[in-house]
Short mmCIF file of C-alpha atoms and ligand atoms in Angstrom, two decimals:
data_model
loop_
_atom_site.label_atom_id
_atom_site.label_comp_id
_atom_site.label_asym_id
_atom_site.label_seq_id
_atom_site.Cartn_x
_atom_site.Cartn_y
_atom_site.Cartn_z
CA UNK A 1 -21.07 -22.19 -7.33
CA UNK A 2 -17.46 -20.69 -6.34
CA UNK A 3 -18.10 -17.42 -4.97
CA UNK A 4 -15.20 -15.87 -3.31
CA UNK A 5 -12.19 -14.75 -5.62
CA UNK A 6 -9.35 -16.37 -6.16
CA UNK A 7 -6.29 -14.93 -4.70
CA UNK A 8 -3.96 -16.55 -6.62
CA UNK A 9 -5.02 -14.50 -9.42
CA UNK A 10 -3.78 -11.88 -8.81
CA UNK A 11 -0.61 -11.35 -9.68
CA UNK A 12 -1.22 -12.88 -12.91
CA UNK A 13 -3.90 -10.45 -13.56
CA UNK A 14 -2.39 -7.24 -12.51
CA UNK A 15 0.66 -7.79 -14.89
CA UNK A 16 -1.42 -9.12 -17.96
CA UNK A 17 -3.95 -5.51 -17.08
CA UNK A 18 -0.53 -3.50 -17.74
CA UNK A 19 0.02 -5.64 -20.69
CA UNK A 20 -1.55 -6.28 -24.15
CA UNK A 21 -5.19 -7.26 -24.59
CA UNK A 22 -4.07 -11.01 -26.18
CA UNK A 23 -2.37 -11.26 -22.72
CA UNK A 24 -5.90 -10.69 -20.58
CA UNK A 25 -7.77 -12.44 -22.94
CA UNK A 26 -5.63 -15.73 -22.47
CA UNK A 27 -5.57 -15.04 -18.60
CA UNK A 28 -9.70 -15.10 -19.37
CA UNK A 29 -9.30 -18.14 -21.38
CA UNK A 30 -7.26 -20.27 -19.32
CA UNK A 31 -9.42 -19.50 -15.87
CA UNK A 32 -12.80 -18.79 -16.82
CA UNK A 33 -14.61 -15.32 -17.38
CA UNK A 34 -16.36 -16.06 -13.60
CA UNK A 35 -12.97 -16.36 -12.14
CA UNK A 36 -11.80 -13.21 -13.09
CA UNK A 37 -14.79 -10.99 -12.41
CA UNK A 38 -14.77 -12.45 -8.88
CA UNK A 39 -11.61 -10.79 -8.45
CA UNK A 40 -12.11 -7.82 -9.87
CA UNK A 41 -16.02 -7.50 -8.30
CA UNK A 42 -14.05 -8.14 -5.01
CA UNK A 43 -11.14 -5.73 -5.83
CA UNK A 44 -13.89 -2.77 -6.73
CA UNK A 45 -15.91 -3.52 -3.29
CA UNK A 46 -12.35 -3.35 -1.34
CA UNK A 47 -11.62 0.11 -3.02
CA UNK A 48 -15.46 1.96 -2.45
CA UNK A 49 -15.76 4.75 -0.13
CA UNK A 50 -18.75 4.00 1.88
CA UNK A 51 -21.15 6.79 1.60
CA UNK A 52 -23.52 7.54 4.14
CA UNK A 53 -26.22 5.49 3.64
CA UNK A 54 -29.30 4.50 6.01
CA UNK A 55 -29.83 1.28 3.94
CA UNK A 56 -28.26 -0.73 1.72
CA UNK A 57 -28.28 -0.51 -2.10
CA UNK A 58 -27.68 -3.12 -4.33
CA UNK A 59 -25.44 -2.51 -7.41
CA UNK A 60 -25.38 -5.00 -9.92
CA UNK A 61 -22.14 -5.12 -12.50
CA UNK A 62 -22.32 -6.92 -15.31
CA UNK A 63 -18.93 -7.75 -16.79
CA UNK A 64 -19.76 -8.87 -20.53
CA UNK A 65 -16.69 -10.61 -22.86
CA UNK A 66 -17.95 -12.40 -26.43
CA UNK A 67 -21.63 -12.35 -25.93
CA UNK A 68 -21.52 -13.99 -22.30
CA UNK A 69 -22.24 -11.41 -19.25
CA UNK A 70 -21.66 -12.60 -15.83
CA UNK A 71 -23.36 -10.62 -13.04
CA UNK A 72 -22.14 -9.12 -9.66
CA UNK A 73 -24.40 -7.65 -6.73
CA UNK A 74 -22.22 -5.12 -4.72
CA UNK A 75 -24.17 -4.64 -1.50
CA UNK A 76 -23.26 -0.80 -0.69
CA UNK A 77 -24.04 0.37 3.16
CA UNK A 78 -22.23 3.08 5.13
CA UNK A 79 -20.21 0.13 7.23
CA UNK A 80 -18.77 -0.83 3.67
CA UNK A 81 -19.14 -2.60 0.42
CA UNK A 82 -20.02 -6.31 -0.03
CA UNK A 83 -19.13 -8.37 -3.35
CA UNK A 84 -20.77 -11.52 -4.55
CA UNK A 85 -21.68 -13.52 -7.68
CA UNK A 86 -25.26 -13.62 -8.69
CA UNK A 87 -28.41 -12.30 -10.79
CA UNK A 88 -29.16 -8.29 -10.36
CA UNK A 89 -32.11 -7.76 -11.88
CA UNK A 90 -33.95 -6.01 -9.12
CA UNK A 91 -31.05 -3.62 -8.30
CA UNK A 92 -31.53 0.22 -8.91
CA UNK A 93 -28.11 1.15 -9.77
CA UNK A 94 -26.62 -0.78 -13.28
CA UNK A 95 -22.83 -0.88 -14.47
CA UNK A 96 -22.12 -3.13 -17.47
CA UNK A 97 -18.54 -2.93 -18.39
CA UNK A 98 -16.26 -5.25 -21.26
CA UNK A 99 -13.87 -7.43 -18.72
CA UNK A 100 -10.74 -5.79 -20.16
CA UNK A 101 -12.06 -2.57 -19.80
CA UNK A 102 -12.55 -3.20 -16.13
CA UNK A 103 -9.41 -5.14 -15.81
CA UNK A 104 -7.27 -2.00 -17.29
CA UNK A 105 -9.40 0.44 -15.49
CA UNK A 106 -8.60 -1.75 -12.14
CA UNK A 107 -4.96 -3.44 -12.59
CA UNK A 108 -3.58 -1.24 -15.46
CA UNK A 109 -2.34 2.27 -15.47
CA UNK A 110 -3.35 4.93 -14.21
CA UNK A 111 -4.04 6.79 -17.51
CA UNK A 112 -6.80 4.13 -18.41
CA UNK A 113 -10.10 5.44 -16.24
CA UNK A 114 -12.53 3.37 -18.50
CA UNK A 115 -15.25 5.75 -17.56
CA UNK A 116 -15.79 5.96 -21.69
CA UNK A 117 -16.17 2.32 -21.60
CA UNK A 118 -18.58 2.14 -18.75
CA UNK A 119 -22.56 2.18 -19.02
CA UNK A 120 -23.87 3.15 -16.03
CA UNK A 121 -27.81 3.34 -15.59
CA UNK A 122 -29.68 4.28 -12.29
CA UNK A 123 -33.46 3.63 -10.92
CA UNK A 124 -33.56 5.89 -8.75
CA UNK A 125 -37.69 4.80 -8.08
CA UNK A 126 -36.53 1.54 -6.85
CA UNK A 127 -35.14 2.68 -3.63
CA UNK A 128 -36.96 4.40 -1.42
CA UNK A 129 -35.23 7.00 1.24
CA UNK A 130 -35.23 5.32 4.97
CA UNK A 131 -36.10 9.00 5.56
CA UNK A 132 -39.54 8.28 3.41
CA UNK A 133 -40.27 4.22 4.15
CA UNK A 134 -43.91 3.75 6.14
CA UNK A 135 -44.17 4.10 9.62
CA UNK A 136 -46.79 3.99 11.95
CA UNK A 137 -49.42 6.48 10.86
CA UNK A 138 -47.17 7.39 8.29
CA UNK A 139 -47.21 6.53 4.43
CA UNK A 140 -44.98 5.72 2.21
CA UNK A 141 -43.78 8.92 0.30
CA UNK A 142 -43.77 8.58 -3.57
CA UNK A 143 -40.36 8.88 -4.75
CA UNK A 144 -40.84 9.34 -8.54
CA UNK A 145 -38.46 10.26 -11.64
CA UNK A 146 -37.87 13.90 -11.86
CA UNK A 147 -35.21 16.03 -10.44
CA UNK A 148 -37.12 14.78 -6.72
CA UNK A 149 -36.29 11.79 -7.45
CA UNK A 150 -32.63 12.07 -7.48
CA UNK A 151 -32.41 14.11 -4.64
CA UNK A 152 -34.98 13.37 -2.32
CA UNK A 153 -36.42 16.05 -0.04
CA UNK A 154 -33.55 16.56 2.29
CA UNK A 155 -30.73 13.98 1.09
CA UNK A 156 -29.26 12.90 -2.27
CA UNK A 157 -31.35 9.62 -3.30
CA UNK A 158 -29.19 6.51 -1.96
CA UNK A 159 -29.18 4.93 -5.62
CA UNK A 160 -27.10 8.16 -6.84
CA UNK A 161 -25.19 7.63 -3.71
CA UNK A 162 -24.08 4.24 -4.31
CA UNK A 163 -23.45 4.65 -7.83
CA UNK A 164 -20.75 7.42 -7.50
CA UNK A 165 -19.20 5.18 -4.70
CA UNK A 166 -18.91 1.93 -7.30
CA UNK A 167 -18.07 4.11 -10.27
CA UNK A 168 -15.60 6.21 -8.41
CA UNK A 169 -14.00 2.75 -7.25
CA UNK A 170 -13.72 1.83 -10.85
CA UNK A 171 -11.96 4.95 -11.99
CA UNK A 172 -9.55 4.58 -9.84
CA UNK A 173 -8.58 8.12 -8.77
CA UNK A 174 -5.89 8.78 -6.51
CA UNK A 175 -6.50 9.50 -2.80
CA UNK A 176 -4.45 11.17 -0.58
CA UNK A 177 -2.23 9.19 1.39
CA UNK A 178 -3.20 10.77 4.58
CA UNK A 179 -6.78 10.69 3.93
CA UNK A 180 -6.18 6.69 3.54
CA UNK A 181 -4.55 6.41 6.86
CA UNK A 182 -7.53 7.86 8.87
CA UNK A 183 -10.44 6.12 7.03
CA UNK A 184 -8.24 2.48 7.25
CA UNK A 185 -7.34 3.59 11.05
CA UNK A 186 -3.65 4.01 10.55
CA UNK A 187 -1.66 5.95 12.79
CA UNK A 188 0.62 7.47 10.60
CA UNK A 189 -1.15 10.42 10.19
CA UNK A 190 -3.20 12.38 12.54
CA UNK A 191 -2.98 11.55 16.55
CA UNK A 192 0.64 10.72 17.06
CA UNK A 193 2.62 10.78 13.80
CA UNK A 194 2.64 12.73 10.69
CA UNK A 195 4.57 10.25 8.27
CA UNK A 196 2.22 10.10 5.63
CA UNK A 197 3.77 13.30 3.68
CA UNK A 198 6.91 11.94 3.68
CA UNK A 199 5.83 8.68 2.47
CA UNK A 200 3.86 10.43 -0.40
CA UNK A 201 6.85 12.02 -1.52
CA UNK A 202 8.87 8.97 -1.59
CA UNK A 203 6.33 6.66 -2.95
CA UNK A 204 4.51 7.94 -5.33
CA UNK A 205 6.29 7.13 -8.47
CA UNK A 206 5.42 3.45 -7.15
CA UNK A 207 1.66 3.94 -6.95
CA UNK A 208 0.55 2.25 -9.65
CA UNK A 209 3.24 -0.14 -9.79
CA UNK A 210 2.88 -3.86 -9.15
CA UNK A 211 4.89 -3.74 -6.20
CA UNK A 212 5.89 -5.99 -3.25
CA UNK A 213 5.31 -4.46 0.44
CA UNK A 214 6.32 -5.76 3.60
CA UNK A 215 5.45 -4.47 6.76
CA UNK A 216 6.44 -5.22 10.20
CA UNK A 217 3.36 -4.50 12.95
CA UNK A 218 -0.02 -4.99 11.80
CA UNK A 219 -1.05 -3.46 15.00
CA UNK A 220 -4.25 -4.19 17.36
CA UNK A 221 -1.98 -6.10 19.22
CA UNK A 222 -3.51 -9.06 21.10
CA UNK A 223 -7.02 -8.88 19.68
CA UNK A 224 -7.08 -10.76 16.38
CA UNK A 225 -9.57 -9.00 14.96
CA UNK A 226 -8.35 -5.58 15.74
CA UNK A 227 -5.51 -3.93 13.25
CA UNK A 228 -4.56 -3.93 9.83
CA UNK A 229 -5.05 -0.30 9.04
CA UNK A 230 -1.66 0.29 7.36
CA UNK A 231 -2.03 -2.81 5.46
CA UNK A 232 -5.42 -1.94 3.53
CA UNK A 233 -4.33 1.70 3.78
CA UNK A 234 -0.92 0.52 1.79
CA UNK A 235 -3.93 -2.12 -0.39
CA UNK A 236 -5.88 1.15 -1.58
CA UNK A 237 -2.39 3.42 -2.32
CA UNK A 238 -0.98 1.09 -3.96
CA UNK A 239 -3.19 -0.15 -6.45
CA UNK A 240 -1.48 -3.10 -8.08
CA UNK A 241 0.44 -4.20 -5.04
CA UNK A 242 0.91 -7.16 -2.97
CA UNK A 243 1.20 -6.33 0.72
CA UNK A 244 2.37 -8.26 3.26
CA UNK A 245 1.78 -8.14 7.02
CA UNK A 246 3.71 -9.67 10.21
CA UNK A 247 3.01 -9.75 13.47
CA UNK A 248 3.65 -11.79 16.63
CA UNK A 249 -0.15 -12.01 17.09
CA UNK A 250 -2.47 -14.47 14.35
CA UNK A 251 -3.89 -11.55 12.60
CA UNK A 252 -5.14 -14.33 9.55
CA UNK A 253 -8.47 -13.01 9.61
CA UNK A 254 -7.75 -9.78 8.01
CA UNK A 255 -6.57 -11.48 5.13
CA UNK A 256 -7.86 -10.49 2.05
CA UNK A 257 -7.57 -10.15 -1.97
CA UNK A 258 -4.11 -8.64 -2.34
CA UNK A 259 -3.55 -8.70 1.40
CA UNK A 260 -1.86 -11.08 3.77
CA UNK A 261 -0.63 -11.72 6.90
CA UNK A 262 2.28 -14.45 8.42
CA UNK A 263 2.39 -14.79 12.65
CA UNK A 264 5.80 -14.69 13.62
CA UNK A 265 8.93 -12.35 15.59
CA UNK A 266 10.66 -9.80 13.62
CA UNK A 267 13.36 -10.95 16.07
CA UNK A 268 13.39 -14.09 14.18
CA UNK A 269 15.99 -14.28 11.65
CA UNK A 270 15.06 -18.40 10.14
CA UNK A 271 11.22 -17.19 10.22
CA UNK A 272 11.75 -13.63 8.34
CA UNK A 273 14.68 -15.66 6.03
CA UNK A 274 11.65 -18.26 4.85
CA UNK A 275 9.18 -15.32 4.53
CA UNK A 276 11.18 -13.39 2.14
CA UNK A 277 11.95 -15.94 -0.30
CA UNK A 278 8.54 -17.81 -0.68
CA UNK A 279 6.98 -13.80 -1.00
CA UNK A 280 9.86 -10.84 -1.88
CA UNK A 281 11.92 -9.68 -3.33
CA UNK A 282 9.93 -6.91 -1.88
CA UNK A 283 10.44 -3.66 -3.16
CA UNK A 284 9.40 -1.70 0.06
CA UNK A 285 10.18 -2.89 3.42
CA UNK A 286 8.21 -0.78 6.83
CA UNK A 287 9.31 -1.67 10.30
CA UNK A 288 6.77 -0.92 12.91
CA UNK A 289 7.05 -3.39 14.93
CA UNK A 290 8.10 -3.82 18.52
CA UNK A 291 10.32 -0.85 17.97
CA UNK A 292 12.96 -2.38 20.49
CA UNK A 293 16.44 -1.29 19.01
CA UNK A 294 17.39 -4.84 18.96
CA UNK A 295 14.93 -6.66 16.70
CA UNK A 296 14.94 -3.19 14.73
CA UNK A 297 18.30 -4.18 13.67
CA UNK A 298 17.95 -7.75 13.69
CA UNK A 299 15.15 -7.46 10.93
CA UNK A 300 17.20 -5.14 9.16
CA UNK A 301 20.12 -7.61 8.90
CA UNK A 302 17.76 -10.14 7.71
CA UNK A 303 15.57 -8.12 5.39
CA UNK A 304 17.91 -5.95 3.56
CA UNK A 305 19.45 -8.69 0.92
CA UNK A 306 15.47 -9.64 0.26
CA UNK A 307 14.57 -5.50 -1.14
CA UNK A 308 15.03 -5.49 -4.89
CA UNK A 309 17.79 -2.97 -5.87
CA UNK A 310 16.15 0.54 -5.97
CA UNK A 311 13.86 -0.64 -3.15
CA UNK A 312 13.28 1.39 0.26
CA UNK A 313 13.55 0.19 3.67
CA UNK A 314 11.71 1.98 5.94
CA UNK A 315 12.20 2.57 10.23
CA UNK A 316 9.06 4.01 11.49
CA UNK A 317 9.61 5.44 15.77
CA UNK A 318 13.19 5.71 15.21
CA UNK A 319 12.72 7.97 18.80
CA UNK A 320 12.94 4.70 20.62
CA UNK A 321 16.73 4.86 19.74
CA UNK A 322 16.56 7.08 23.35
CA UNK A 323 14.46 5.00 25.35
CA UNK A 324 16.42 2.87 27.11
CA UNK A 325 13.30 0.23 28.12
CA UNK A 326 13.60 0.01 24.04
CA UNK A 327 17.32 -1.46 24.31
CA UNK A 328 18.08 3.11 23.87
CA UNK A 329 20.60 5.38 24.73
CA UNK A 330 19.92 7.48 27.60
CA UNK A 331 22.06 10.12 27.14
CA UNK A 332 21.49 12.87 24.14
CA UNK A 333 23.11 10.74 21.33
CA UNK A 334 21.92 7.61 20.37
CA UNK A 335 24.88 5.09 20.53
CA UNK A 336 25.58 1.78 18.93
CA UNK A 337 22.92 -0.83 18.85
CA UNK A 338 20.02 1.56 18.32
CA UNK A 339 18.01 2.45 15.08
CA UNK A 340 20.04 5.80 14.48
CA UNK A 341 23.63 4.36 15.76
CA UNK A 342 22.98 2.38 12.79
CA UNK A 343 21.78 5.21 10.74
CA UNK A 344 24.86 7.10 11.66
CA UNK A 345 27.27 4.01 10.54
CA UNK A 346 25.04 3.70 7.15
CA UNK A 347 25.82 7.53 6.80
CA UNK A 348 29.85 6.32 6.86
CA UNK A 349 29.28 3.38 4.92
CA UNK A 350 27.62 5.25 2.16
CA UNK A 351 30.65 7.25 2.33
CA UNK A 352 33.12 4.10 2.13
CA UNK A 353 34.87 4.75 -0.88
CA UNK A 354 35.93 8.42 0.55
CA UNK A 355 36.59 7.42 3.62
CA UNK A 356 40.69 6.82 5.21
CA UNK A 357 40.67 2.78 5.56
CA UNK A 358 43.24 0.20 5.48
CA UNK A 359 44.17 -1.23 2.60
CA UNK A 360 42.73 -4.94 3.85
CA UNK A 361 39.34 -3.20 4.54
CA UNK A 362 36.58 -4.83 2.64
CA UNK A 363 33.42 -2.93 2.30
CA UNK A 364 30.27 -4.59 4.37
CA UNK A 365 26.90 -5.94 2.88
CA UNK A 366 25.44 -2.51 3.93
CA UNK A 367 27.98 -0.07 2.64
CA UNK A 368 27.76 -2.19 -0.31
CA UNK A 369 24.19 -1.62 -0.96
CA UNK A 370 22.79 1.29 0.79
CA UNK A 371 22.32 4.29 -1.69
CA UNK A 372 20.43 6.69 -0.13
CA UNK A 373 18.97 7.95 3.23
CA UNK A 374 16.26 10.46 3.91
CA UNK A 375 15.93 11.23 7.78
CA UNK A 376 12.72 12.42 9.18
CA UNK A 377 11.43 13.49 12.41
CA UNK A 378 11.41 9.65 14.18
CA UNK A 379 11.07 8.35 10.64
CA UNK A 380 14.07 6.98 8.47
CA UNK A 381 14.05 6.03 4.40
CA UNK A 382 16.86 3.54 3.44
CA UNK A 383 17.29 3.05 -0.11
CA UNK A 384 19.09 0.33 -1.47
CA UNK A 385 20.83 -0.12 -4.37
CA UNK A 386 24.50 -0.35 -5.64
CA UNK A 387 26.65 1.69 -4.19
CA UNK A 388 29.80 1.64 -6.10
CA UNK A 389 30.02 5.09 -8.12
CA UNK A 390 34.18 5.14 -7.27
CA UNK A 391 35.77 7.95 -5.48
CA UNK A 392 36.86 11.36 -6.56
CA UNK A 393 40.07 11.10 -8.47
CA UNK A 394 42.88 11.06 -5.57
CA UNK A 395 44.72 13.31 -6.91
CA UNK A 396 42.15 16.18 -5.55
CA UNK A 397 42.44 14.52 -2.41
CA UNK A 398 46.32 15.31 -2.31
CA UNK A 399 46.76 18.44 -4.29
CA UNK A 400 47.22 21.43 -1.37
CA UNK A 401 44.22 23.50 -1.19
CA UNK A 402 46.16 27.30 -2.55
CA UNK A 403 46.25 25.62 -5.56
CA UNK A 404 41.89 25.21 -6.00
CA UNK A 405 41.91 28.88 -3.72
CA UNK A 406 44.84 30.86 -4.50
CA UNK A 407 42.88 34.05 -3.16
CA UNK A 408 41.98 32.60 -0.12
CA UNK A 409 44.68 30.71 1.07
CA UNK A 410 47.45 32.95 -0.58
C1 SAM B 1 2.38 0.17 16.27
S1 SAM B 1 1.58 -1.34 15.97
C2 SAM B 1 1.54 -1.40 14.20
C3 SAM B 1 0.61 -0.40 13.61
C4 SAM B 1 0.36 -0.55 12.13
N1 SAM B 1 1.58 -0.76 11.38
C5 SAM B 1 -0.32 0.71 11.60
O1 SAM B 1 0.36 1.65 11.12
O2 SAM B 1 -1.56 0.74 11.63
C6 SAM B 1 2.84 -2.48 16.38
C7 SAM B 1 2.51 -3.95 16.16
O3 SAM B 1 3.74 -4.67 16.24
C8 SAM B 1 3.50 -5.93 16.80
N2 SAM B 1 4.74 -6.49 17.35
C9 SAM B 1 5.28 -6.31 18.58
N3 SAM B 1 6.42 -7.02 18.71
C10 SAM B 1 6.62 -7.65 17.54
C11 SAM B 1 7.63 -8.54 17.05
N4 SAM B 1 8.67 -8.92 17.81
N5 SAM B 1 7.51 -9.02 15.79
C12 SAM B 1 6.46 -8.65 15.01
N6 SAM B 1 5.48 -7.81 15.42
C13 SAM B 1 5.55 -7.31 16.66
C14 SAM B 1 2.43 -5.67 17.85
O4 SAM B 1 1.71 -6.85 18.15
C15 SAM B 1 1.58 -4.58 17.19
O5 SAM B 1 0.44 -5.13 16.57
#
C-alpha cells in the first residue's frame, strides 16, 4: 500500500477545493479517494500546532465519500504531527469528515471552516496521563469519564489536547505572521529583523490564494538538514500556495507536500532562467540570499520577467548596499551596483514618462514594468505590473506657474 501523498496533486486539488463540488468529485474519481486523503491527512499534520504533550496520541480521521471511509492515524507528540494511512480503531480522539468537506475546509476559502461538517468524538479513558502511568511502587491512577477525566488532576487530558490541535488544523484559522516565523525558526521576526509586519500588510490579500512563491536562501547554510524556516513559515501563511526554495547548499531533504527546494547560485542567470519556467510565473519573489549587491541584482535581472503582473519582488538586508565586503558603498549613499542604487534608478524609472529624456529614449524592461515600491527599514517591496498610465497633459508642464497661483506668485 502507497502511503505517502502525492505531490503532484496538489495543484490540481487546491484549484478544484476553490471550485465547484463536480470539479472535486472528478479530481476523486480520476485518482482514487486514498490518493486524495493522503494529501490532505498529510496537509492537516503539516499545519497542527504541537501541543505539549508527554506522549503521543493517536488521532484517527476518517474521510468518508459514497459509503466508502478511508482511515488516517495522525500521531500527535509535542516534537510534531505524523500522518499515515491505516485502521484507527484503538485511537481516543475520532474525526470523520465528507472528503469535500475537508478538501474546502483545507484548499478552499477561507470562509468555509467545515467545523459544521465535522464529527469529532473523544475517549478521553483511553489515554492515560504520563503524569498517572505505573511506576515503581506506584499504581496506575484511574482516569475515568467525568469532568476528571478531561482534565486530569493537574493538566488538560492529552486526548482533549490533541483533538483541538487536529481540529484547529482543519479549520484553518489564520495565524499571525510573526508568530509563524518563530515557531518555523525564521528570522524575520524577533532576534535581528522585524519584517514580518510589513509583509502582513502587503500579503495578506494573497493568503488564501493559490499562489506561486519563490525564495532565495533557505538558510542553515552548509548543514543539509538545518533551514527551511521561511519556507514552511511561507507553507502555513499561505495556505494554498506552492513555495519554492533555492539555495547553493542541497537542502532536498526538507522537501515536502507543497514545499520544494532546487540547489543552485542566485548568481546564476541559465540556472534561475530554467527554474522559472518549469515552476513560475511566480507571483511573489524573496531574495535572501547571499545578500552580495551583485547577485542581488543579477537575480533581479533574471527574475523580474518570470513575476506575474501584479506580483511583488521582494529584497530582504537591503543594509548590505553599505558594506563594501557585500560589493557596498562605503560612503553614506549607496551608489550604483548596490540593492538601493537600483532602488533609487527604479524610483526614476517609475517616473519615466515625467521625466526630461531625448526623444530616441526608449523606456527599459524595468521602467516598463515596475509599479510600485514600498521601502522599509533594510527591507524593499517591488511591485510589478504595467507601468504605462501616460503623463500629465504637457500643457501643465509649460503653462507659467502665476497662472495655477496668481496670489502667490503675483
Ligand atoms: C539568511 S539565510 C536564509 C534564511 C531564510 N530565508 C529564513 O528566513 O529563514 C541565507 C541563505 O542563503 C544561501 N546562499 C548564500 N549564497 C547564495 C547564493 N549565491 N545563491 C543561493 N543561495 C545562497 C545560504 O546558504 C543561506 O542558507
Amino acid at each position: 500500500m502507497k502511503n505517502g501523498p502525492d505531490g503532484s496533486l496538489v495543484e490540481p486539488l487546491i484549484l478544484a477545493a476553490g471550485g465547484r463540488d463536480g470539479d472535486l468529485l472528478r479530481l476523486v474519481d480520476e485518482h482514487g479517494l486514498e490518493a486524495i486523503t493522503d494529501v490532505l491527512a498529510a496537509e492537516v499534520a503539516s499545519r497542527c500546532e504541537p501541543p505539549a504533550l508527554q506522549q503521543d496520541v493517536p488521532v484517527g480521521l476518517r474521510v468518508t465519500q459514497g459509503g466508502r471511509t478511508i482511515e488516517h492515524v495522525l500521531t500527535v507528540s509535542s516534537g510534531g504531527v505524523d500522518s499515515r494511512r491505516g485502521p484507527a480503531d484503538a485511537a481516543p480522539v475520532h474525526i470523520t469528515t465528507d472528503v469535500l468537506c475537508l478538501a474546502r475546509s483545507v484548499y478552499g476559502p477561507p470562509s468555509f471552516d467545515g467545523a459544521a461538517t465535522r464529527q469529532v468524538t473523544v475517549r478521553p479513558e483511553r489515554v492515560t496521563p504520563a503524569a498517572d502511568q505505573p511506576s515503581e511502587g506506584r499504581p496506575a491512577r484511574e482516569f475515568g469519564i467525568g469532568s476528571r477525566a478531561l482534565r486530569g488532576a493537574d493538566s488538560p487530558n492529552p486526548a482533549a489536547l490533541a483533538a483541538q490541535a487536529v481540529s484547529s488544523a482543519m479549520a484553518g484559522r489564520d495565524r499571525d505572521l510573526g508568530d509563524l516565523a518563530l515557531r518555523f525558526g525564521s528570522d524575520k521576526w524577533g532576534v535581528w529583523h522585524w519584517y514580518t509586519q510589513h509583509y502582513d500588510r502587503h500579503f495578506a490579500s494573497l493568503r488564501h490564494e493559490p499562489v506561486r512563491v519563490l525564495e532565495i536562501g533557505i538558510g542553515g547554510y552548509y548543514d543539509p538538514a538545518a533551514g527551511g524556516g521561511s519556507l514552511r513559515m511561507w507553507k502555513n501563511y499561505f495556505s494554498r500556495g506552492i513555495v519554492h526554495g533555492l539555495d547553493i547548499y542541497d537542502k532536498s531533504g526538507l522537501d515536502e507536500l507543497r514545499l520544494h527546494t532546487f540547489v543552485g547560485s542566485q548568481n546564476d542567470a541559465g540556472f534561475l532562467r530554467d527554474l522559472a519556467e518549469q515552476h513560475g510565473p511566480f507571483d511573489i519573489v524573496i531574495d535572501d540570499g547571499s545578500h552580495v549587491n551583485e547577485h542581488i541584482l543579477a537575480s533581479f535581472d533574471t527574475l523580474l520577467p518570470h513575476v506575474r503582473p501584479g506580483g511583488w519582488y521582494v529584497i530582504e538586508d537591503i543594509q548590505t548596499s553599505y558594506w563594501p565586503q557585500y560589493g557596498g558603498t562605503s560612503g553614506a549613499q549607496a551608489g550604483p551596483g548596490t540593492s538601493i542604487g537600483l532602488l533609487k534608478q527604479l524610483i526614476d524609472g517609475l517616473e519615466h514618462q515625467e521625466a526630461n529624456h531625448p526623444r530616441d529614449f526608449s523606456p527599459s524592461y524595468t521602467d516598463r514594468h515596475v509599479v510600485g515600491l514600498h521601502l522599509y527599514h533594510n527591507l524593499a517591496f517591488i511591485q510589478k505590473g504595467d507601468n504605462n498610465e501616460g503623463t500629465i497633459p504637457p500643457w501643465v508642464k509649460r503653462t507659467p506657474l502665476n497662472y495655477f497661483y496668481p496670489a502667490q506668485n503675483g
